[in-house]
mmCIF file of N, CA and C in Angstrom:
data_model
loop_
_atom_site.group_PDB
_atom_site.id
_atom_site.type_symbol
_atom_site.label_atom_id
_atom_site.label_comp_id
_atom_site.label_asym_id
_atom_site.label_seq_id
_atom_site.Cartn_x
_atom_site.Cartn_y
_atom_site.Cartn_z
ATOM 1 N N MET A 11 86.252 72.363 99.616
ATOM 2 C CA MET A 11 86.844 73.404 98.793
ATOM 3 C C MET A 11 86.626 74.760 99.454
ATOM 4 N N VAL A 12 87.660 75.556 99.502
ATOM 5 C CA VAL A 12 87.593 76.865 100.123
ATOM 6 C C VAL A 12 87.116 77.885 99.099
ATOM 7 N N GLU A 13 86.120 78.674 99.507
ATOM 8 C CA GLU A 13 85.590 79.683 98.601
ATOM 9 C C GLU A 13 86.459 80.935 98.623
ATOM 10 N N PHE A 14 86.481 81.614 97.480
ATOM 11 C CA PHE A 14 87.257 82.845 97.349
ATOM 12 C C PHE A 14 86.805 83.888 98.365
ATOM 13 N N GLN A 15 85.514 84.046 98.533
ATOM 14 C CA GLN A 15 84.986 85.049 99.463
ATOM 15 C C GLN A 15 85.461 84.773 100.884
ATOM 16 N N HIS A 16 85.500 83.511 101.268
ATOM 17 C CA HIS A 16 85.961 83.152 102.609
ATOM 18 C C HIS A 16 87.434 83.525 102.801
ATOM 19 N N VAL A 17 88.258 83.256 101.796
ATOM 20 C CA VAL A 17 89.684 83.588 101.868
ATOM 21 C C VAL A 17 89.872 85.102 101.954
ATOM 22 N N VAL A 18 89.107 85.848 101.155
ATOM 23 C CA VAL A 18 89.211 87.307 101.167
ATOM 24 C C VAL A 18 88.755 87.860 102.517
ATOM 25 N N ASP A 19 87.673 87.304 103.060
ATOM 26 C CA ASP A 19 87.214 87.735 104.387
ATOM 27 C C ASP A 19 88.278 87.470 105.447
ATOM 28 N N LEU A 20 88.898 86.304 105.380
ATOM 29 C CA LEU A 20 89.974 85.991 106.326
ATOM 30 C C LEU A 20 91.148 86.955 106.176
ATOM 31 N N ALA A 21 91.516 87.249 104.944
ATOM 32 C CA ALA A 21 92.624 88.187 104.707
ATOM 33 C C ALA A 21 92.272 89.576 105.226
ATOM 34 N N GLY A 22 91.064 90.030 104.929
ATOM 35 C CA GLY A 22 90.625 91.345 105.411
ATOM 36 C C GLY A 22 90.579 91.410 106.922
ATOM 37 N N ASN A 23 90.043 90.374 107.540
ATOM 38 C CA ASN A 23 89.987 90.334 109.008
ATOM 39 C C ASN A 23 91.380 90.252 109.623
ATOM 40 N N GLY A 24 92.271 89.506 108.964
ATOM 41 C CA GLY A 24 93.648 89.421 109.457
ATOM 42 C C GLY A 24 94.348 90.769 109.400
ATOM 43 N N ILE A 25 94.147 91.492 108.301
ATOM 44 C CA ILE A 25 94.760 92.814 108.180
ATOM 45 C C ILE A 25 94.136 93.777 109.180
ATOM 46 N N ASP A 26 92.826 93.676 109.398
ATOM 47 C CA ASP A 26 92.181 94.494 110.437
ATOM 48 C C ASP A 26 92.781 94.202 111.811
ATOM 49 N N ALA A 27 93.019 92.927 112.093
ATOM 50 C CA ALA A 27 93.600 92.545 113.382
ATOM 51 C C ALA A 27 95.001 93.133 113.536
ATOM 52 N N VAL A 28 95.774 93.133 112.453
ATOM 53 C CA VAL A 28 97.107 93.744 112.495
ATOM 54 C C VAL A 28 96.985 95.240 112.777
ATOM 55 N N GLY A 29 95.998 95.896 112.167
ATOM 56 C CA GLY A 29 95.782 97.320 112.409
ATOM 57 C C GLY A 29 95.432 97.617 113.849
ATOM 58 N N VAL A 30 94.525 96.830 114.412
ATOM 59 C CA VAL A 30 94.138 97.025 115.818
ATOM 60 C C VAL A 30 95.323 96.735 116.732
ATOM 61 N N ALA A 31 96.041 95.653 116.451
ATOM 62 C CA ALA A 31 97.211 95.305 117.268
ATOM 63 C C ALA A 31 98.274 96.401 117.189
ATOM 64 N N THR A 32 98.449 96.987 116.013
ATOM 65 C CA THR A 32 99.421 98.071 115.854
ATOM 66 C C THR A 32 99.058 99.248 116.743
ATOM 67 N N ILE A 33 97.790 99.597 116.771
ATOM 68 C CA ILE A 33 97.353 100.711 117.608
ATOM 69 C C ILE A 33 97.529 100.375 119.088
ATOM 70 N N VAL A 34 97.104 99.187 119.495
ATOM 71 C CA VAL A 34 97.197 98.798 120.904
ATOM 72 C C VAL A 34 98.652 98.740 121.368
ATOM 73 N N VAL A 35 99.507 98.087 120.585
ATOM 74 C CA VAL A 35 100.917 97.993 120.955
ATOM 75 C C VAL A 35 101.554 99.386 120.972
ATOM 76 N N GLY A 36 101.190 100.224 120.003
ATOM 77 C CA GLY A 36 101.719 101.578 119.965
ATOM 78 C C GLY A 36 101.306 102.398 121.178
ATOM 79 N N VAL A 37 100.052 102.257 121.594
ATOM 80 C CA VAL A 37 99.571 102.980 122.784
ATOM 81 C C VAL A 37 100.318 102.487 124.023
ATOM 82 N N LEU A 38 100.464 101.180 124.146
ATOM 83 C CA LEU A 38 101.175 100.635 125.304
ATOM 84 C C LEU A 38 102.636 101.079 125.326
ATOM 85 N N ALA A 39 103.304 101.004 124.170
ATOM 86 C CA ALA A 39 104.715 101.397 124.100
ATOM 87 C C ALA A 39 104.882 102.888 124.391
ATOM 88 N N ALA A 40 103.993 103.709 123.838
ATOM 89 C CA ALA A 40 104.076 105.152 124.084
ATOM 90 C C ALA A 40 103.822 105.475 125.548
ATOM 91 N N THR A 41 102.872 104.774 126.142
ATOM 92 C CA THR A 41 102.551 105.008 127.552
ATOM 93 C C THR A 41 103.702 104.584 128.447
ATOM 94 N N LEU A 42 104.292 103.432 128.177
ATOM 95 C CA LEU A 42 105.434 102.985 128.975
ATOM 96 C C LEU A 42 106.618 103.934 128.826
ATOM 97 N N SER A 43 106.847 104.388 127.604
ATOM 98 C CA SER A 43 107.939 105.326 127.371
ATOM 99 C C SER A 43 107.691 106.649 128.093
ATOM 100 N N ALA A 44 106.458 107.121 128.069
ATOM 101 C CA ALA A 44 106.124 108.370 128.760
ATOM 102 C C ALA A 44 106.250 108.207 130.270
ATOM 103 N N ALA A 45 105.824 107.065 130.781
ATOM 104 C CA ALA A 45 105.937 106.819 132.230
ATOM 105 C C ALA A 45 107.407 106.791 132.643
ATOM 106 N N ARG A 46 108.232 106.151 131.825
ATOM 107 C CA ARG A 46 109.665 106.122 132.103
ATOM 108 C C ARG A 46 110.254 107.536 132.048
ATOM 109 N N GLY A 47 109.835 108.315 131.056
ATOM 110 C CA GLY A 47 110.309 109.683 130.936
ATOM 111 C C GLY A 47 109.893 110.551 132.111
ATOM 112 N N LEU A 48 108.672 110.350 132.575
ATOM 113 C CA LEU A 48 108.210 111.103 133.752
ATOM 114 C C LEU A 48 108.990 110.708 134.994
ATOM 115 N N ALA A 49 109.240 109.408 135.139
ATOM 116 C CA ALA A 49 109.989 108.932 136.304
ATOM 117 C C ALA A 49 111.412 109.489 136.305
ATOM 118 N N GLN A 50 111.977 109.683 135.118
ATOM 119 C CA GLN A 50 113.333 110.221 135.009
ATOM 120 C C GLN A 50 113.332 111.747 134.902
ATOM 121 N N ARG A 51 112.136 112.336 135.022
ATOM 122 C CA ARG A 51 111.958 113.799 134.964
ATOM 123 C C ARG A 51 112.511 114.406 133.678
ATOM 124 N N GLN A 52 112.261 113.706 132.559
ATOM 125 C CA GLN A 52 112.700 114.218 131.262
ATOM 126 C C GLN A 52 111.813 115.384 130.830
ATOM 127 N N VAL A 53 112.370 116.233 129.996
ATOM 128 C CA VAL A 53 111.640 117.372 129.458
ATOM 129 C C VAL A 53 110.892 116.936 128.200
ATOM 130 N N ASP A 54 109.766 117.555 127.936
ATOM 131 C CA ASP A 54 109.016 117.336 126.693
ATOM 132 C C ASP A 54 108.418 115.929 126.581
ATOM 133 N N VAL A 55 108.049 115.338 127.705
ATOM 134 C CA VAL A 55 107.468 113.994 127.694
ATOM 135 C C VAL A 55 106.103 113.996 126.998
ATOM 136 N N TYR A 56 105.308 115.021 127.261
ATOM 137 C CA TYR A 56 103.957 115.082 126.695
ATOM 138 C C TYR A 56 103.981 115.124 125.171
ATOM 139 N N ASP A 57 104.831 115.992 124.586
ATOM 140 C CA ASP A 57 104.891 116.088 123.122
ATOM 141 C C ASP A 57 105.392 114.793 122.490
ATOM 142 N N ALA A 58 106.381 114.179 123.098
ATOM 143 C CA ALA A 58 106.883 112.904 122.582
ATOM 144 C C ALA A 58 105.800 111.823 122.669
ATOM 145 N N TYR A 59 105.043 111.829 123.755
ATOM 146 C CA TYR A 59 103.954 110.869 123.935
ATOM 147 C C TYR A 59 102.897 111.048 122.839
ATOM 148 N N ARG A 60 102.520 112.284 122.578
ATOM 149 C CA ARG A 60 101.523 112.558 121.533
ATOM 150 C C ARG A 60 102.024 112.122 120.164
ATOM 151 N N ARG A 61 103.297 112.382 119.861
ATOM 152 C CA ARG A 61 103.854 111.961 118.570
ATOM 153 C C ARG A 61 103.830 110.445 118.430
ATOM 154 N N ARG A 62 104.232 109.737 119.476
ATOM 155 C CA ARG A 62 104.238 108.266 119.408
ATOM 156 C C ARG A 62 102.822 107.713 119.256
ATOM 157 N N LEU A 63 101.879 108.284 120.015
ATOM 158 C CA LEU A 63 100.490 107.850 119.880
ATOM 159 C C LEU A 63 99.983 108.102 118.463
ATOM 160 N N GLY A 64 100.241 109.290 117.953
ATOM 161 C CA GLY A 64 99.787 109.635 116.610
ATOM 162 C C GLY A 64 100.354 108.720 115.546
ATOM 163 N N ARG A 65 101.629 108.402 115.671
ATOM 164 C CA ARG A 65 102.259 107.519 114.685
ATOM 165 C C ARG A 65 101.654 106.117 114.712
ATOM 166 N N SER A 66 101.391 105.605 115.906
ATOM 167 C CA SER A 66 100.801 104.261 115.978
ATOM 168 C C SER A 66 99.374 104.259 115.444
ATOM 169 N N ILE A 67 98.632 105.325 115.706
ATOM 170 C CA ILE A 67 97.267 105.412 115.179
ATOM 171 C C ILE A 67 97.297 105.532 113.661
ATOM 172 N N LEU A 68 98.198 106.350 113.134
ATOM 173 C CA LEU A 68 98.317 106.484 111.678
ATOM 174 C C LEU A 68 98.621 105.152 111.008
ATOM 175 N N LEU A 69 99.589 104.431 111.541
ATOM 176 C CA LEU A 69 99.948 103.141 110.955
ATOM 177 C C LEU A 69 98.791 102.151 111.066
ATOM 178 N N GLY A 70 98.136 102.122 112.213
ATOM 179 C CA GLY A 70 96.985 101.241 112.388
ATOM 180 C C GLY A 70 95.866 101.570 111.420
ATOM 181 N N LEU A 71 95.606 102.866 111.192
ATOM 182 C CA LEU A 71 94.574 103.272 110.238
ATOM 183 C C LEU A 71 94.890 102.794 108.832
ATOM 184 N N GLU A 72 96.160 102.815 108.466
ATOM 185 C CA GLU A 72 96.547 102.336 107.134
ATOM 186 C C GLU A 72 96.177 100.861 106.961
ATOM 187 N N PHE A 73 96.446 100.064 107.973
ATOM 188 C CA PHE A 73 96.077 98.643 107.904
ATOM 189 C C PHE A 73 94.557 98.472 107.847
ATOM 190 N N LEU A 74 93.834 99.254 108.646
ATOM 191 C CA LEU A 74 92.374 99.136 108.663
ATOM 192 C C LEU A 74 91.760 99.510 107.314
ATOM 193 N N VAL A 75 92.288 100.540 106.679
ATOM 194 C CA VAL A 75 91.810 100.919 105.344
ATOM 195 C C VAL A 75 92.102 99.797 104.353
ATOM 196 N N ALA A 76 93.293 99.211 104.429
ATOM 197 C CA ALA A 76 93.640 98.115 103.525
ATOM 198 C C ALA A 76 92.676 96.939 103.693
ATOM 199 N N GLY A 77 92.334 96.606 104.928
ATOM 200 C CA GLY A 77 91.384 95.525 105.172
ATOM 201 C C GLY A 77 90.012 95.826 104.579
ATOM 202 N N ASP A 78 89.563 97.070 104.736
ATOM 203 C CA ASP A 78 88.268 97.456 104.160
ATOM 204 C C ASP A 78 88.284 97.376 102.638
ATOM 205 N N ILE A 79 89.377 97.822 102.044
ATOM 206 C CA ILE A 79 89.480 97.788 100.581
ATOM 207 C C ILE A 79 89.443 96.352 100.084
ATOM 208 N N ILE A 80 90.192 95.488 100.722
ATOM 209 C CA ILE A 80 90.228 94.086 100.295
ATOM 210 C C ILE A 80 88.839 93.468 100.357
ATOM 211 N N ARG A 81 88.158 93.643 101.468
ATOM 212 C CA ARG A 81 86.834 93.031 101.615
ATOM 213 C C ARG A 81 85.807 93.627 100.669
ATOM 214 N N THR A 82 85.840 94.924 100.473
ATOM 215 C CA THR A 82 84.809 95.571 99.666
ATOM 216 C C THR A 82 85.019 95.351 98.180
ATOM 217 N N VAL A 83 86.207 95.589 97.695
ATOM 218 C CA VAL A 83 86.457 95.525 96.260
ATOM 219 C C VAL A 83 86.551 94.090 95.761
ATOM 220 N N ALA A 84 87.184 93.217 96.517
ATOM 221 C CA ALA A 84 87.398 91.847 96.048
ATOM 222 C C ALA A 84 86.151 90.983 96.148
ATOM 223 N N VAL A 85 85.280 91.260 97.109
ATOM 224 C CA VAL A 85 84.143 90.368 97.336
ATOM 225 C C VAL A 85 82.881 90.858 96.646
ATOM 226 N N SER A 86 82.473 92.070 96.950
ATOM 227 C CA SER A 86 81.196 92.545 96.418
ATOM 228 C C SER A 86 81.280 94.017 96.029
ATOM 229 N N PRO A 87 81.822 94.298 94.856
ATOM 230 C CA PRO A 87 81.988 95.689 94.443
ATOM 231 C C PRO A 87 80.706 96.317 93.885
ATOM 232 N N THR A 88 79.645 96.350 94.691
ATOM 233 C CA THR A 88 78.427 97.033 94.268
ATOM 234 C C THR A 88 78.603 98.529 94.489
ATOM 235 N N PHE A 89 77.748 99.326 93.860
ATOM 236 C CA PHE A 89 77.836 100.776 94.033
ATOM 237 C C PHE A 89 77.642 101.166 95.495
ATOM 238 N N THR A 90 76.750 100.486 96.174
ATOM 239 C CA THR A 90 76.510 100.793 97.592
ATOM 240 C C THR A 90 77.747 100.487 98.418
ATOM 241 N N ASN A 91 78.334 99.311 98.232
ATOM 242 C CA ASN A 91 79.524 98.937 98.993
ATOM 243 C C ASN A 91 80.718 99.831 98.685
ATOM 244 N N VAL A 92 80.895 100.164 97.422
ATOM 245 C CA VAL A 92 81.998 101.043 97.045
ATOM 246 C C VAL A 92 81.759 102.444 97.611
ATOM 247 N N GLY A 93 80.508 102.882 97.633
ATOM 248 C CA GLY A 93 80.183 104.182 98.229
ATOM 249 C C GLY A 93 80.478 104.218 99.716
ATOM 250 N N VAL A 94 80.110 103.146 100.411
ATOM 251 C CA VAL A 94 80.410 103.060 101.848
ATOM 252 C C VAL A 94 81.920 103.035 102.059
ATOM 253 N N LEU A 95 82.620 102.268 101.233
ATOM 254 C CA LEU A 95 84.085 102.223 101.322
ATOM 255 C C LEU A 95 84.684 103.611 101.087
ATOM 256 N N ALA A 96 84.177 104.320 100.095
ATOM 257 C CA ALA A 96 84.681 105.669 99.809
ATOM 258 C C ALA A 96 84.486 106.586 101.002
ATOM 259 N N LEU A 97 83.348 106.476 101.657
ATOM 260 C CA LEU A 97 83.076 107.293 102.848
ATOM 261 C C LEU A 97 84.032 106.927 103.980
ATOM 262 N N ILE A 98 84.238 105.642 104.203
ATOM 263 C CA ILE A 98 85.162 105.187 105.253
ATOM 264 C C ILE A 98 86.578 105.665 104.963
ATOM 265 N N VAL A 99 87.008 105.510 103.717
ATOM 266 C CA VAL A 99 88.362 105.934 103.344
ATOM 267 C C VAL A 99 88.499 107.451 103.482
ATOM 268 N N ALA A 100 87.470 108.191 103.107
ATOM 269 C CA ALA A 100 87.521 109.656 103.230
ATOM 270 C C ALA A 100 87.655 110.075 104.691
ATOM 271 N N ILE A 101 86.893 109.443 105.570
ATOM 272 C CA ILE A 101 86.969 109.771 106.994
ATOM 273 C C ILE A 101 88.340 109.412 107.550
ATOM 274 N N ARG A 102 88.828 108.236 107.220
ATOM 275 C CA ARG A 102 90.136 107.816 107.726
ATOM 276 C C ARG A 102 91.269 108.647 107.125
ATOM 277 N N THR A 103 91.112 109.072 105.884
ATOM 278 C CA THR A 103 92.121 109.937 105.276
ATOM 279 C C THR A 103 92.145 111.285 105.980
ATOM 280 N N PHE A 104 90.972 111.826 106.282
ATOM 281 C CA PHE A 104 90.901 113.085 107.031
ATOM 282 C C PHE A 104 91.573 112.927 108.392
ATOM 283 N N LEU A 105 91.294 111.809 109.058
ATOM 284 C CA LEU A 105 91.938 111.549 110.352
ATOM 285 C C LEU A 105 93.455 111.450 110.194
ATOM 286 N N SER A 106 93.905 110.781 109.139
ATOM 287 C CA SER A 106 95.345 110.644 108.908
ATOM 288 C C SER A 106 95.998 112.002 108.676
ATOM 289 N N PHE A 107 95.368 112.831 107.857
ATOM 290 C CA PHE A 107 95.913 114.163 107.605
ATOM 291 C C PHE A 107 95.935 114.991 108.888
ATOM 292 N N SER A 108 94.866 114.902 109.664
ATOM 293 C CA SER A 108 94.804 115.651 110.925
ATOM 294 C C SER A 108 95.889 115.189 111.890
ATOM 295 N N LEU A 109 96.083 113.888 111.982
ATOM 296 C CA LEU A 109 97.131 113.363 112.854
ATOM 297 C C LEU A 109 98.519 113.763 112.366
ATOM 298 N N GLU A 110 98.723 113.717 111.059
ATOM 299 C CA GLU A 110 100.013 114.128 110.499
ATOM 300 C C GLU A 110 100.299 115.588 110.832
ATOM 301 N N LEU A 111 99.277 116.428 110.730
ATOM 302 C CA LEU A 111 99.433 117.840 111.074
ATOM 303 C C LEU A 111 99.763 118.004 112.553
ATOM 304 N N GLU A 112 99.120 117.225 113.400
ATOM 305 C CA GLU A 112 99.398 117.278 114.843
ATOM 306 C C GLU A 112 100.810 116.807 115.168
ATOM 307 N N ILE A 113 101.251 115.755 114.497
ATOM 308 C CA ILE A 113 102.555 115.166 114.802
ATOM 309 C C ILE A 113 103.701 116.047 114.298
ATOM 310 N N THR A 114 103.610 116.467 113.035
ATOM 311 C CA THR A 114 104.740 117.158 112.422
ATOM 312 C C THR A 114 104.576 118.668 112.343
ATOM 313 N N GLY A 115 103.362 119.152 112.495
ATOM 314 C CA GLY A 115 103.118 120.586 112.380
ATOM 315 C C GLY A 115 103.007 121.061 110.940
ATOM 316 N N ARG A 116 102.894 120.120 109.994
ATOM 317 C CA ARG A 116 102.746 120.479 108.587
ATOM 318 C C ARG A 116 101.881 119.427 107.901
ATOM 319 N N TRP A 117 101.319 119.806 106.769
ATOM 320 C CA TRP A 117 100.512 118.874 105.996
ATOM 321 C C TRP A 117 101.420 117.860 105.307
ATOM 322 N N PRO A 118 100.912 116.671 104.992
ATOM 323 C CA PRO A 118 101.753 115.630 104.376
ATOM 324 C C PRO A 118 102.405 116.064 103.061
ATOM 325 N N TRP A 119 101.782 116.947 102.308
ATOM 326 C CA TRP A 119 102.333 117.347 101.015
ATOM 327 C C TRP A 119 103.316 118.512 101.124
ATOM 328 N N GLN A 120 103.474 119.080 102.316
ATOM 329 C CA GLN A 120 104.433 120.155 102.503
ATOM 330 C C GLN A 120 105.818 119.576 102.766
ATOM 331 N N LYS A 121 106.832 120.244 102.215
ATOM 332 C CA LYS A 121 108.198 119.794 102.432
ATOM 333 C C LYS A 121 108.609 120.134 103.862
ATOM 334 N N SER A 122 109.448 119.277 104.417
ATOM 335 C CA SER A 122 109.957 119.561 105.756
ATOM 336 C C SER A 122 110.994 120.669 105.676
ATOM 337 N N GLN A 123 111.157 121.355 106.788
ATOM 338 C CA GLN A 123 112.139 122.440 106.856
ATOM 339 C C GLN A 123 113.534 121.856 106.868
ATOM 340 N N PRO A 124 114.474 122.508 106.192
ATOM 341 C CA PRO A 124 115.875 122.042 106.290
ATOM 342 C C PRO A 124 116.343 122.087 107.738
ATOM 343 N N SER A 125 117.178 121.139 108.113
ATOM 344 C CA SER A 125 117.597 121.021 109.513
ATOM 345 C C SER A 125 118.444 122.192 109.982
ATOM 346 N N GLY A 126 119.012 122.969 109.076
ATOM 347 C CA GLY A 126 119.850 124.100 109.446
ATOM 348 C C GLY A 126 119.056 125.316 109.871
ATOM 349 N N LYS A 127 117.744 125.337 109.632
ATOM 350 C CA LYS A 127 116.935 126.525 109.948
ATOM 351 C C LYS A 127 116.108 126.331 111.169
#
């Protein structure tokens, strides 16, 4: 018989693996795209590279947070574990906001500028 905790651990680890794979694939794709852009002497390769890297890291962080939430809340929701989870989520949220600011030049809650301006 399979225990609930084992299934939750597998699900959390699987989601963590997806998060890591997302970051790795994103870094590789961004690097290959930047190398191609440099070889073709395209303009603004560096900024495009940073945006692609940031987006892959942001998406990967979302998966990693989801994995942590699943493992912590579903298996052992003690005050200590929830506190550690809160700290991890706070750090990753700060990183996400910082990356969003780097990528778009605005905070996530700010409206984007109309395309005509």
